[in-house]
Coordinates of N, CA and C in Angstrom, one line a residue:
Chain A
X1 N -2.7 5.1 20.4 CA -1.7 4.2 19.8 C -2.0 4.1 18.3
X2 N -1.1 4.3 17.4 CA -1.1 3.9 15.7 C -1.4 2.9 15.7
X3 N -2.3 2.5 15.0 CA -2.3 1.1 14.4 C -0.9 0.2 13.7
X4 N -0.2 0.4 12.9 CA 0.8 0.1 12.8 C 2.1 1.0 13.1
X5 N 3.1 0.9 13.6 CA 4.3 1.2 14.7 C 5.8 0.9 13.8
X6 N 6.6 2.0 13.0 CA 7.4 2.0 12.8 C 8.2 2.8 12.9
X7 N 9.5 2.4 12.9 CA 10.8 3.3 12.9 C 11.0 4.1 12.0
X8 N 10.3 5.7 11.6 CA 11.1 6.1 10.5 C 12.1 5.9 9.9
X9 N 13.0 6.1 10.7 CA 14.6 6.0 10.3 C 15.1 7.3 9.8
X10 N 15.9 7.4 8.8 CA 16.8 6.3 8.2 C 17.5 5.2 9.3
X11 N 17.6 4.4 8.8 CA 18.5 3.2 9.4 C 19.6 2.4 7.9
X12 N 20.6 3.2 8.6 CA 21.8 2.7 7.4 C 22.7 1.7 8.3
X13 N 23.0 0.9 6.8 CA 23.5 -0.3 7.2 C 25.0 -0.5 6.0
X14 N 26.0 -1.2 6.5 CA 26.7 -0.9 4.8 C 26.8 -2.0 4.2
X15 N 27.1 -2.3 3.0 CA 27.1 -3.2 1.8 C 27.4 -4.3 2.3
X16 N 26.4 -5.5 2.5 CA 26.7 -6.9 2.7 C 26.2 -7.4 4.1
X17 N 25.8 -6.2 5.2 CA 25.6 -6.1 6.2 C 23.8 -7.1 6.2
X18 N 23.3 -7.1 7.7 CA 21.9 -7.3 7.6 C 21.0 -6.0 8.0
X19 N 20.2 -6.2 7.4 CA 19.6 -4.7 7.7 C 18.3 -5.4 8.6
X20 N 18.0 -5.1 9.4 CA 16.5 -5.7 10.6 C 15.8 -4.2 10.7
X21 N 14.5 -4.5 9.8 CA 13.2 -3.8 9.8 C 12.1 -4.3 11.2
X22 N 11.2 -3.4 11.8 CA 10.5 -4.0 12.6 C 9.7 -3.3 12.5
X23 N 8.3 -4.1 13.1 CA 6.7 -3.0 12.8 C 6.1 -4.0 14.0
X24 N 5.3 -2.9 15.3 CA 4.0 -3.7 15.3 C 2.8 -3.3 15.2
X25 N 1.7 -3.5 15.7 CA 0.2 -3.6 15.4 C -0.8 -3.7 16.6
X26 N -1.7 -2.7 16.4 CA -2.4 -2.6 17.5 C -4.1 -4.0 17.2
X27 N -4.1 -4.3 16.0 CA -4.8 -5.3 15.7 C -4.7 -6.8 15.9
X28 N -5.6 -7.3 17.4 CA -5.0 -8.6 17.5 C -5.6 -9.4 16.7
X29 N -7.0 -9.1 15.9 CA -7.3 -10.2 15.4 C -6.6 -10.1 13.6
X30 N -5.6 -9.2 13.6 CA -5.3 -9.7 12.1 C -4.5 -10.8 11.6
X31 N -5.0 -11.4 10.8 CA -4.4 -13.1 10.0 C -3.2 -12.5 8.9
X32 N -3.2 -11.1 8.0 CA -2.5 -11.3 6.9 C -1.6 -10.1 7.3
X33 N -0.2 -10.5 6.8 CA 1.4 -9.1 7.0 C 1.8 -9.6 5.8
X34 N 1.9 -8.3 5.3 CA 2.9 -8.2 4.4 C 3.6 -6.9 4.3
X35 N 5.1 -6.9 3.5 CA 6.2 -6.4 3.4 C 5.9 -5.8 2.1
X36 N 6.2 -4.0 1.9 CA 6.3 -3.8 0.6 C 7.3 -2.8 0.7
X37 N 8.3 -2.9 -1.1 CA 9.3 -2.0 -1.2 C 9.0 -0.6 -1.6
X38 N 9.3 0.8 -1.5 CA 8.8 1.4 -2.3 C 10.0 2.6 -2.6
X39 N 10.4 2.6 -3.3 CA 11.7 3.8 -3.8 C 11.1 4.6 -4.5
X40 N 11.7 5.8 -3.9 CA 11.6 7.3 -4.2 C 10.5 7.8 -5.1
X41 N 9.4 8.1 -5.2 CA 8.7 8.8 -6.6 C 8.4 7.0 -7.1
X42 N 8.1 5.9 -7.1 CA 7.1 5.0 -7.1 C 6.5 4.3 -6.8
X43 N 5.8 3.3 -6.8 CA 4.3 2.7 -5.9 C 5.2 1.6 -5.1
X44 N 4.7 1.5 -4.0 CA 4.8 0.4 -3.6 C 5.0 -1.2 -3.9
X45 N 6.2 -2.2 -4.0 CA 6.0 -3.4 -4.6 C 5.6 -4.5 -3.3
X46 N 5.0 -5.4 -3.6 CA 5.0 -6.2 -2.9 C 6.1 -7.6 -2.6
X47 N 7.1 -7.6 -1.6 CA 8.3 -8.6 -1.9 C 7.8 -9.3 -0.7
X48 N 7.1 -9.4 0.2 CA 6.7 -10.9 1.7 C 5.3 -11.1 1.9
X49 N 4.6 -11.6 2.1 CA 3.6 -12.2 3.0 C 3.8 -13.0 3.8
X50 N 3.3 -12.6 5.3 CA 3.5 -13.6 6.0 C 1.8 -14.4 7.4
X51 N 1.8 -15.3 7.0 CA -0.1 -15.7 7.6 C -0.3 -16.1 9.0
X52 N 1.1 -17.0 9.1 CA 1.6 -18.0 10.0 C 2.6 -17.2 10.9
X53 N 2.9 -17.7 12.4 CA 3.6 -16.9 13.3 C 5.0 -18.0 12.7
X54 N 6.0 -17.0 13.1 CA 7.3 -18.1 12.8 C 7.9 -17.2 11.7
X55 N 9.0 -18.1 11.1 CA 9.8 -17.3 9.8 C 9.4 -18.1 8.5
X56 N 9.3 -16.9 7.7 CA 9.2 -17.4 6.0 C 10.0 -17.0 5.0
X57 N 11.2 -17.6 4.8 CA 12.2 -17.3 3.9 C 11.9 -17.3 2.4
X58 N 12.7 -16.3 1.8 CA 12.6 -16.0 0.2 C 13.7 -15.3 0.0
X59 N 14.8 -15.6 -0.8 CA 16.2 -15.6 -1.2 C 16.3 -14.5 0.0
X60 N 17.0 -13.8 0.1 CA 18.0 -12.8 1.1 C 16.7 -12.3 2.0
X61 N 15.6 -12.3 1.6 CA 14.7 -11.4 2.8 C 14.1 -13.3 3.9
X62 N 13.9 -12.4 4.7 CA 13.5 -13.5 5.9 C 12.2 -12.8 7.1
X63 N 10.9 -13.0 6.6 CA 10.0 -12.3 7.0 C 9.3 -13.3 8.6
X64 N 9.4 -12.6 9.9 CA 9.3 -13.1 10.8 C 7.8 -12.5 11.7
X65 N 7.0 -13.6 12.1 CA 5.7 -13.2 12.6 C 5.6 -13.3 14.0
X66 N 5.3 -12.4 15.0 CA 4.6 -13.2 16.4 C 3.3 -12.4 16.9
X67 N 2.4 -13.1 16.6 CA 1.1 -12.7 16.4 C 0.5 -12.1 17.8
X68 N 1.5 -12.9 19.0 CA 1.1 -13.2 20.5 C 1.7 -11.6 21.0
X69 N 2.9 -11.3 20.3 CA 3.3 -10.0 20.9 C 3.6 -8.6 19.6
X70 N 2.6 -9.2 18.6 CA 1.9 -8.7 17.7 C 3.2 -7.6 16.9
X71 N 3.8 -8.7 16.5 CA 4.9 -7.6 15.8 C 5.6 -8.9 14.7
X72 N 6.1 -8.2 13.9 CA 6.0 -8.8 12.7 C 7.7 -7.8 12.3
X73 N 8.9 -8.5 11.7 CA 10.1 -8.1 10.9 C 10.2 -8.2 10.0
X74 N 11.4 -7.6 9.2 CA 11.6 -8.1 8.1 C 13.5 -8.3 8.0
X75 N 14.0 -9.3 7.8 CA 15.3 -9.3 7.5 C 15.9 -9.3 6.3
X76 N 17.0 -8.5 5.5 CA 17.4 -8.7 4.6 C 18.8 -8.9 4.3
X77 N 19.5 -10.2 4.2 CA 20.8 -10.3 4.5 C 21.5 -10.1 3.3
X78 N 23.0 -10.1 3.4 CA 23.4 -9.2 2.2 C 23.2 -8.3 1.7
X79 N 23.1 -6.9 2.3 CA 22.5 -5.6 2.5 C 22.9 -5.5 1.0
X80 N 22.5 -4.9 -0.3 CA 22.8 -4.1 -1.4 C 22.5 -2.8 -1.3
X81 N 23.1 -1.6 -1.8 CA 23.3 -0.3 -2.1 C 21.7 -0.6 -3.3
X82 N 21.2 -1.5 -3.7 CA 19.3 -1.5 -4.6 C 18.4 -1.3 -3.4
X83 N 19.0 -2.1 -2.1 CA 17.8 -2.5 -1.2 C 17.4 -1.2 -0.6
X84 N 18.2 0.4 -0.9 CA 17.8 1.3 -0.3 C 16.3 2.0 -0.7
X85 N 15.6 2.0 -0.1 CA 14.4 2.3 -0.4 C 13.3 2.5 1.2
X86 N 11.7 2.7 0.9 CA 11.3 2.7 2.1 C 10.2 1.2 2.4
X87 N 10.2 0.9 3.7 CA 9.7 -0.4 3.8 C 8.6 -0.1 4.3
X88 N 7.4 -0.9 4.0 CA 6.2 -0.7 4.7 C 5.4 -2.1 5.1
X89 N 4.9 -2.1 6.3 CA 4.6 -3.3 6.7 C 3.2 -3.0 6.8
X90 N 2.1 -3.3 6.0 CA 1.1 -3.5 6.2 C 0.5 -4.1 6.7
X91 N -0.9 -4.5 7.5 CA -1.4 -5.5 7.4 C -3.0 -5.8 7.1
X92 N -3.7 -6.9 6.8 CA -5.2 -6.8 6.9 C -5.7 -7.0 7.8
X93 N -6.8 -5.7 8.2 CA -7.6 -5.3 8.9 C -8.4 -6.6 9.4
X94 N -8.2 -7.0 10.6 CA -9.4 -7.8 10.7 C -10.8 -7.9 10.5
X95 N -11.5 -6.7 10.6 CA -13.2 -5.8 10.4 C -13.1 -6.3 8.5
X96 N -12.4 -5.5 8.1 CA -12.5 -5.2 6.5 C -11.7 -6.4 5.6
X97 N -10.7 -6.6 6.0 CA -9.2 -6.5 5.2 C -8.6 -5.9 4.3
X98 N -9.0 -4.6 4.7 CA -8.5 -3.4 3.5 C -6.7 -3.8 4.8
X99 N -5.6 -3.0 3.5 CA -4.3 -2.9 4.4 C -4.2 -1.4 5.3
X100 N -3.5 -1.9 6.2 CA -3.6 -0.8 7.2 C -2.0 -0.2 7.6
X101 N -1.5 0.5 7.2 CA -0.2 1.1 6.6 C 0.5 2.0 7.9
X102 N 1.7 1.9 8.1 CA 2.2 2.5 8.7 C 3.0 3.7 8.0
X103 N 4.1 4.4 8.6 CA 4.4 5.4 8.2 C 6.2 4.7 7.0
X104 N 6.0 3.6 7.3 CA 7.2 3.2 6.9 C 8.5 3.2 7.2
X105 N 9.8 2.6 6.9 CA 11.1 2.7 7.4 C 11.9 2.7 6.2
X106 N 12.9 4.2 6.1 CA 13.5 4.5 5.1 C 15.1 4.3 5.6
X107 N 15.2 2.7 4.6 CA 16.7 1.9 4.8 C 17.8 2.5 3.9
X108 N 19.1 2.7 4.1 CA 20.0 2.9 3.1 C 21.4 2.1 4.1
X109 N 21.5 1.7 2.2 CA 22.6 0.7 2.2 C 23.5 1.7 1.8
X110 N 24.7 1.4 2.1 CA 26.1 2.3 2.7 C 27.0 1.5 1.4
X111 N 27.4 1.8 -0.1 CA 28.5 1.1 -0.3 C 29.8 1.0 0.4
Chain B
X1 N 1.7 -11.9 -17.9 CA 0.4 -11.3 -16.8 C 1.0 -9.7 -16.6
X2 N -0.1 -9.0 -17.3 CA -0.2 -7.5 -17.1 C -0.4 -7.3 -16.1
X3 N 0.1 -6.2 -15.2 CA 0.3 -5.7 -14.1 C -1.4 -4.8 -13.8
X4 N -1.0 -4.4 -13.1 CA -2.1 -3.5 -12.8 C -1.6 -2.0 -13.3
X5 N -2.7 -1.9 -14.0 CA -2.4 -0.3 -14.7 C -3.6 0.8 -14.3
X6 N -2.8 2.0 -14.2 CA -3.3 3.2 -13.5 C -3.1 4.3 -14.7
X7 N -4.3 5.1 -15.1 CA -3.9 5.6 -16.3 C -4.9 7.7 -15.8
X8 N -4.3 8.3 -15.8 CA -3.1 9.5 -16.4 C -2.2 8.9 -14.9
X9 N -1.0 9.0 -15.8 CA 0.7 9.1 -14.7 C 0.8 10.3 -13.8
X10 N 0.2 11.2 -14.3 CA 0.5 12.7 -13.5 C -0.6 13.6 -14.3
X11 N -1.2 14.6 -13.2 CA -1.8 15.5 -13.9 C -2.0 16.6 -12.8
X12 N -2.6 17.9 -13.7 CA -2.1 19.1 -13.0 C -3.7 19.5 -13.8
X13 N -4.1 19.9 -11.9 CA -5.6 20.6 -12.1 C -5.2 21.7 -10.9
X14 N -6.8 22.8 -11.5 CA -6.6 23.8 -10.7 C -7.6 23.6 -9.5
X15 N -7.2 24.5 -8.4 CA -9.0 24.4 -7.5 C -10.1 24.5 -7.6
X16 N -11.1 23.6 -8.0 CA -12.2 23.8 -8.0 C -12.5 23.3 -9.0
X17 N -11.9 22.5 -9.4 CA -11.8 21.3 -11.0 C -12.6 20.1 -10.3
X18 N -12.6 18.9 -10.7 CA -12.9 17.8 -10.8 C -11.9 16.7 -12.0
X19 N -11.7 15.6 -11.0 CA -10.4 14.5 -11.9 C -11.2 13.3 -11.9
X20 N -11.0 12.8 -12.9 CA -11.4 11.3 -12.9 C -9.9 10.3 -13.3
X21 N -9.7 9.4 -12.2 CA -8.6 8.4 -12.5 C -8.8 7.2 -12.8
X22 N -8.1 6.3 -13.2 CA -8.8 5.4 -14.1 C -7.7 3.9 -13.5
X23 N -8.0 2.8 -13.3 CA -7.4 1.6 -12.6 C -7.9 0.3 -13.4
X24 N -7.0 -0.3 -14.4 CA -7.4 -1.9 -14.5 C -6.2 -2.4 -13.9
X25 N -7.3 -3.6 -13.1 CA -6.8 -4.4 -12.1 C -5.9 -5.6 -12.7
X26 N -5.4 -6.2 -12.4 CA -4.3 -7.7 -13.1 C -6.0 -8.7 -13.6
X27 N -5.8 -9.0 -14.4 CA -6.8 -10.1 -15.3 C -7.3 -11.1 -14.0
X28 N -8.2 -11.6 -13.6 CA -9.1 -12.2 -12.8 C -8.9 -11.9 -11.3
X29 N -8.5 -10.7 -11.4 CA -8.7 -9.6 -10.0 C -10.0 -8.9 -9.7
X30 N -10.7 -9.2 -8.5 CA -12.2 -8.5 -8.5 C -11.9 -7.2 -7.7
X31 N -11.0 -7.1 -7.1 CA -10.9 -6.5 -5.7 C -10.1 -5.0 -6.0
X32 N -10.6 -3.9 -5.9 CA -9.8 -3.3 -6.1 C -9.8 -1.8 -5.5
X33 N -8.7 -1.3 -4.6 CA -8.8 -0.3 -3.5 C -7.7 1.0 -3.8
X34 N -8.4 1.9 -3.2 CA -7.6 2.9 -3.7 C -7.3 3.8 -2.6
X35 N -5.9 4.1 -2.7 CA -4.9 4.6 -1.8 C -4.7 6.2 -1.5
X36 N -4.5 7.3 -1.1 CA -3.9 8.1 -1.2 C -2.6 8.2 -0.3
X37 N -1.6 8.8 -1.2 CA -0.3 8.9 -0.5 C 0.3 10.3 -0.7
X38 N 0.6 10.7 0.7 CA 1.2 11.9 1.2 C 2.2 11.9 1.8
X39 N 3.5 13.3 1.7 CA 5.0 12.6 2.4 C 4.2 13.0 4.0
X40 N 3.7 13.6 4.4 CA 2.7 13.6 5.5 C 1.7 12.6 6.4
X41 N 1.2 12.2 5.7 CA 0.0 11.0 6.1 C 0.4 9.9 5.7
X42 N 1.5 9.7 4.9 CA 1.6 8.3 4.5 C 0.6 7.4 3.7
X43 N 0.3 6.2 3.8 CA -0.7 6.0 2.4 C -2.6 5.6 3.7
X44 N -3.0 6.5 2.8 CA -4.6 6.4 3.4 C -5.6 6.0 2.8
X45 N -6.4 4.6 3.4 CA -7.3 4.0 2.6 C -8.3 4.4 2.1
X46 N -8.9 4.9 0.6 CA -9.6 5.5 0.2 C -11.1 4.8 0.1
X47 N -11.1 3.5 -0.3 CA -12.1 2.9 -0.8 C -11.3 1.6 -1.2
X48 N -12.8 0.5 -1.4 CA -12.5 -0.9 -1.8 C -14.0 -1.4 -2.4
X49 N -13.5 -1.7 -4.1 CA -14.7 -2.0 -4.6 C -14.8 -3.9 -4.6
X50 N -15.6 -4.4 -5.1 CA -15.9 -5.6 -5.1 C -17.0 -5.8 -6.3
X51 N -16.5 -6.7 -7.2 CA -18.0 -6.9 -7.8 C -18.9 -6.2 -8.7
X52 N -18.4 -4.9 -8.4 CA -19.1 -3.2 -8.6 C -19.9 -3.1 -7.6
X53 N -19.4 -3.4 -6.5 CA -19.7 -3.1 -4.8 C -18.6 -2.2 -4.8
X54 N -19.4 -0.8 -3.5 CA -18.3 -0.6 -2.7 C -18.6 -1.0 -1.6
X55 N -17.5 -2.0 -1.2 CA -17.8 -2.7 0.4 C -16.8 -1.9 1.5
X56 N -16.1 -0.9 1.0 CA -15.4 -0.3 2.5 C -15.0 0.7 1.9
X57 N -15.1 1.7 2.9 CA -14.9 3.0 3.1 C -13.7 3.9 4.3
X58 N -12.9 4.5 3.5 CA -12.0 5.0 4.4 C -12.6 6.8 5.0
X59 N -11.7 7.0 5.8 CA -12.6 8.5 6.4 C -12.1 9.8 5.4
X60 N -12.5 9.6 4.3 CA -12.5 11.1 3.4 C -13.7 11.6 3.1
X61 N -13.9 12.7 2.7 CA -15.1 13.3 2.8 C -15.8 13.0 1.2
X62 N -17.1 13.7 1.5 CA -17.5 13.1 -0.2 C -17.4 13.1 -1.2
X63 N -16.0 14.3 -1.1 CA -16.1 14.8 -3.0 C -15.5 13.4 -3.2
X64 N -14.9 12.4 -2.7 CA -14.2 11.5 -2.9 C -14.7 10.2 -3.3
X65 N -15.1 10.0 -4.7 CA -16.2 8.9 -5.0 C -15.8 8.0 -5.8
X66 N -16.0 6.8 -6.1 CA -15.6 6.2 -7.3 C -16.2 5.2 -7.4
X67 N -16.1 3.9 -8.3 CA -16.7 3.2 -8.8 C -16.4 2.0 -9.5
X68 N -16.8 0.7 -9.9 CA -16.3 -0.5 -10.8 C -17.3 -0.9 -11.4
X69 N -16.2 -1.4 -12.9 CA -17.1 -1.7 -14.1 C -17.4 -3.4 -13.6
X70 N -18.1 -3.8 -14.5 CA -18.1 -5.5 -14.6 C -17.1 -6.0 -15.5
X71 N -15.9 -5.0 -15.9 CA -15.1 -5.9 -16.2 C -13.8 -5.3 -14.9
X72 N -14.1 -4.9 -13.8 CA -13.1 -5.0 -12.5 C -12.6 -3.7 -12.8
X73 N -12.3 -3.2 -13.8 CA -11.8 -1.5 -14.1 C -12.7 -1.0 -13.3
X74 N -11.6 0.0 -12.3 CA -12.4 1.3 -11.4 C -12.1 2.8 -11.5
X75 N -12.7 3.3 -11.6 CA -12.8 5.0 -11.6 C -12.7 5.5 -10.2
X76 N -11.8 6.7 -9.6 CA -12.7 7.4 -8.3 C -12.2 8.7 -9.1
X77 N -13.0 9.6 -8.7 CA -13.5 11.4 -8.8 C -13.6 11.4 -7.6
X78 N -12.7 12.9 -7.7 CA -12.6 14.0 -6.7 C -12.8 14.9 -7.7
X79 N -14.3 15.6 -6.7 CA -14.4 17.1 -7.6 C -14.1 18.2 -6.3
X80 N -14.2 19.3 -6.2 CA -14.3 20.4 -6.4 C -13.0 20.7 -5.3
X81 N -11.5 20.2 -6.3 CA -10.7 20.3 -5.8 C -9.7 21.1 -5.1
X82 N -9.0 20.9 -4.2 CA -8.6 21.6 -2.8 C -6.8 21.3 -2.7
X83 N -5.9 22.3 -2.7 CA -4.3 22.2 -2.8 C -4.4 20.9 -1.7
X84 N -5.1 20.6 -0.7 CA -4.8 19.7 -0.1 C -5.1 18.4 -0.5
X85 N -5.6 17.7 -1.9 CA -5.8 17.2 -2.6 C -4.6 16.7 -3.6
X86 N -3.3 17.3 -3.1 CA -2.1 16.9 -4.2 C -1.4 15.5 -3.4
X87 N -1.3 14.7 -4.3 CA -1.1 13.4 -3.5 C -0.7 12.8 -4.8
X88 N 0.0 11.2 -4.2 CA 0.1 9.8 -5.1 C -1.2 9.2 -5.6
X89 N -1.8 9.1 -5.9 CA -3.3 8.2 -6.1 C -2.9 6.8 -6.3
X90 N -3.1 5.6 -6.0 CA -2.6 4.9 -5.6 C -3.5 3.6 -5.6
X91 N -3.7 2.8 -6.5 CA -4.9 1.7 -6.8 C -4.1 0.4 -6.9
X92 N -5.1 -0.5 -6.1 CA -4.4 -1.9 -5.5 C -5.5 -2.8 -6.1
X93 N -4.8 -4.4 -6.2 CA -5.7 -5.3 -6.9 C -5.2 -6.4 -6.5
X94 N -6.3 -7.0 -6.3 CA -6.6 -8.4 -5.8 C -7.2 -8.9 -5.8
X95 N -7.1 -10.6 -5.4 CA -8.1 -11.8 -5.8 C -9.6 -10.9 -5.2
X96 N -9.1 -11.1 -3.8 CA -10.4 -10.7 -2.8 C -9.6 -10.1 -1.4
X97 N -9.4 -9.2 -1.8 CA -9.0 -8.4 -0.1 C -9.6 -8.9 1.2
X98 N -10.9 -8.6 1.4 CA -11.6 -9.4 2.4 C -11.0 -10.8 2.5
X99 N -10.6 -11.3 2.0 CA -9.8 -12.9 2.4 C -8.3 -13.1 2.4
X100 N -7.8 -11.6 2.5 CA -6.2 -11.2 3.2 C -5.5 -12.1 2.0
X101 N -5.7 -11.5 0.6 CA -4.8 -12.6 -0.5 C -4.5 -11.5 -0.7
X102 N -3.0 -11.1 -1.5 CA -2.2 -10.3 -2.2 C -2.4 -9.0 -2.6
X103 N -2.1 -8.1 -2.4 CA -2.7 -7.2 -2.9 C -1.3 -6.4 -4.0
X104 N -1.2 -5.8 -5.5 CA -0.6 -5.4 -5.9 C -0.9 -4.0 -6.6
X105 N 0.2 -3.2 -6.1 CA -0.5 -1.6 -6.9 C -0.1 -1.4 -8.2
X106 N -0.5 -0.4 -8.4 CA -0.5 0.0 -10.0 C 0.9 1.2 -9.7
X107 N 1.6 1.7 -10.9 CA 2.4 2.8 -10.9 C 1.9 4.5 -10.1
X108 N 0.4 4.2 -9.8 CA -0.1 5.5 -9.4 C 0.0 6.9 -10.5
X109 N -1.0 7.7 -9.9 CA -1.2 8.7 -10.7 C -1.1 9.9 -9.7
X110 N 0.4 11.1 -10.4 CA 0.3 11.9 -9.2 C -0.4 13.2 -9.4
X111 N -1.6 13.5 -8.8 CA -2.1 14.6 -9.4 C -1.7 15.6 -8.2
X112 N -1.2 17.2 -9.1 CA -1.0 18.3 -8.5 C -2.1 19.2 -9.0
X113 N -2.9 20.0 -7.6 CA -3.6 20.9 -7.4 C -3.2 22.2 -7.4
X114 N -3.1 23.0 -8.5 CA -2.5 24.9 -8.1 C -3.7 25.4 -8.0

């Protein structure tokens, strides 16, 4: 089993639409998820953290935790033709807290 | 607040070279780990320094080394380089990783192996 579990994709959605990212994790004891953007040819940004099970909103993205069935989303409403890019749900490693990376999910927004 | 900077952008070595890459971390960042990224493997934990500790280790073999100053700037070297060596290089910075706080990368450095 991967440590972290995502949909390659692509997963296209079109302009204005919600786009629903999902990841889970074979680590029960990890405390920290976070969401990072990363388009084409550069690094990774960091746009969610999430610590707590439940949802934590920040303008259009809506980052959702359940630690019990160890999966973690990301929503982003009002799809834009910017938000195309690839998502990666990290998380820290319980043992270390280095992040522990999946293969990511490559979203495109549909004008 | 300066970002975390990763310095050469891109470089082009041959087999059997040796690179030194170079990472200052965001201003009162101790933590700082380094990535490799492949359209293949995706991003793979290289190392995580602390302090000018290295406190964790990812599964690459030795040529794969590096290092931090006591001002949180980190170096890794890869010598006696291998085409399978062509990657994103990829350096993250943080309060304290070990206490799951933020972690932010640098623009990376992409080095190509002919």
């Amino acid at each position: 089993q991967k440590e972290v579990e995502q949909n390659s994709g692509p997963l296209s959605v079109p302009e204005g639409a919600i786009a629903s990212l999902n990841c889970t994790y074979s680590d029960r004891g990890s405390q920290s998820f976070f969401w990072y953007r990363q388009y084409s040819g550069k690094s990774p940004e960091l746009i969610m953290f999430i610590y707590s099970n439940g949802d934590k909103e920040d303008g259009r993205f809506t980052a959702q935790l359940n630690k019990a069935s160890q999966y973690v989303s990301l929503l982003i409403r009002d799809s834009q033709p910017s938000d195309s890019a690839t998502y990666l749900c990290p998380h820290g490693s319980s043992n270390t807290g280095k992040l522990i990376f999946g293969q990511g999910t490559t979203l495109q927004v549909k004008p | 607040k300066a970002g975390v900077t990763q310095t050469p952008r891109y470089l082009i070595k041959t087999r059997g070279q040796q690179v030194t890459l170079s990472c200052s971390p965001i201003s009162g960042h101790r933590s700082v780990s380094w990535y490799q990224q492949t359209p293949g493997q995706g991003l793979q934990f290289l190392f995580e320094y602390f302090s000018e500790t290295q406190r964790n280790k990812g599964n690459f073999p030795g040529r794969f080394s590096g290092r931090q100053f006591s001002n949180s700037r980190s170096e890794m070297n890869v010598s006696t380089l291998e085409l399978g060596d062509s990657a994103l290089y990829l350096c993250a910075s943080s309060l304290d990783i070990n206490l799951n706080t933020e972690a932010f990368f640098g623009q990376g450095t992409r080095l190509t192996v002919v």
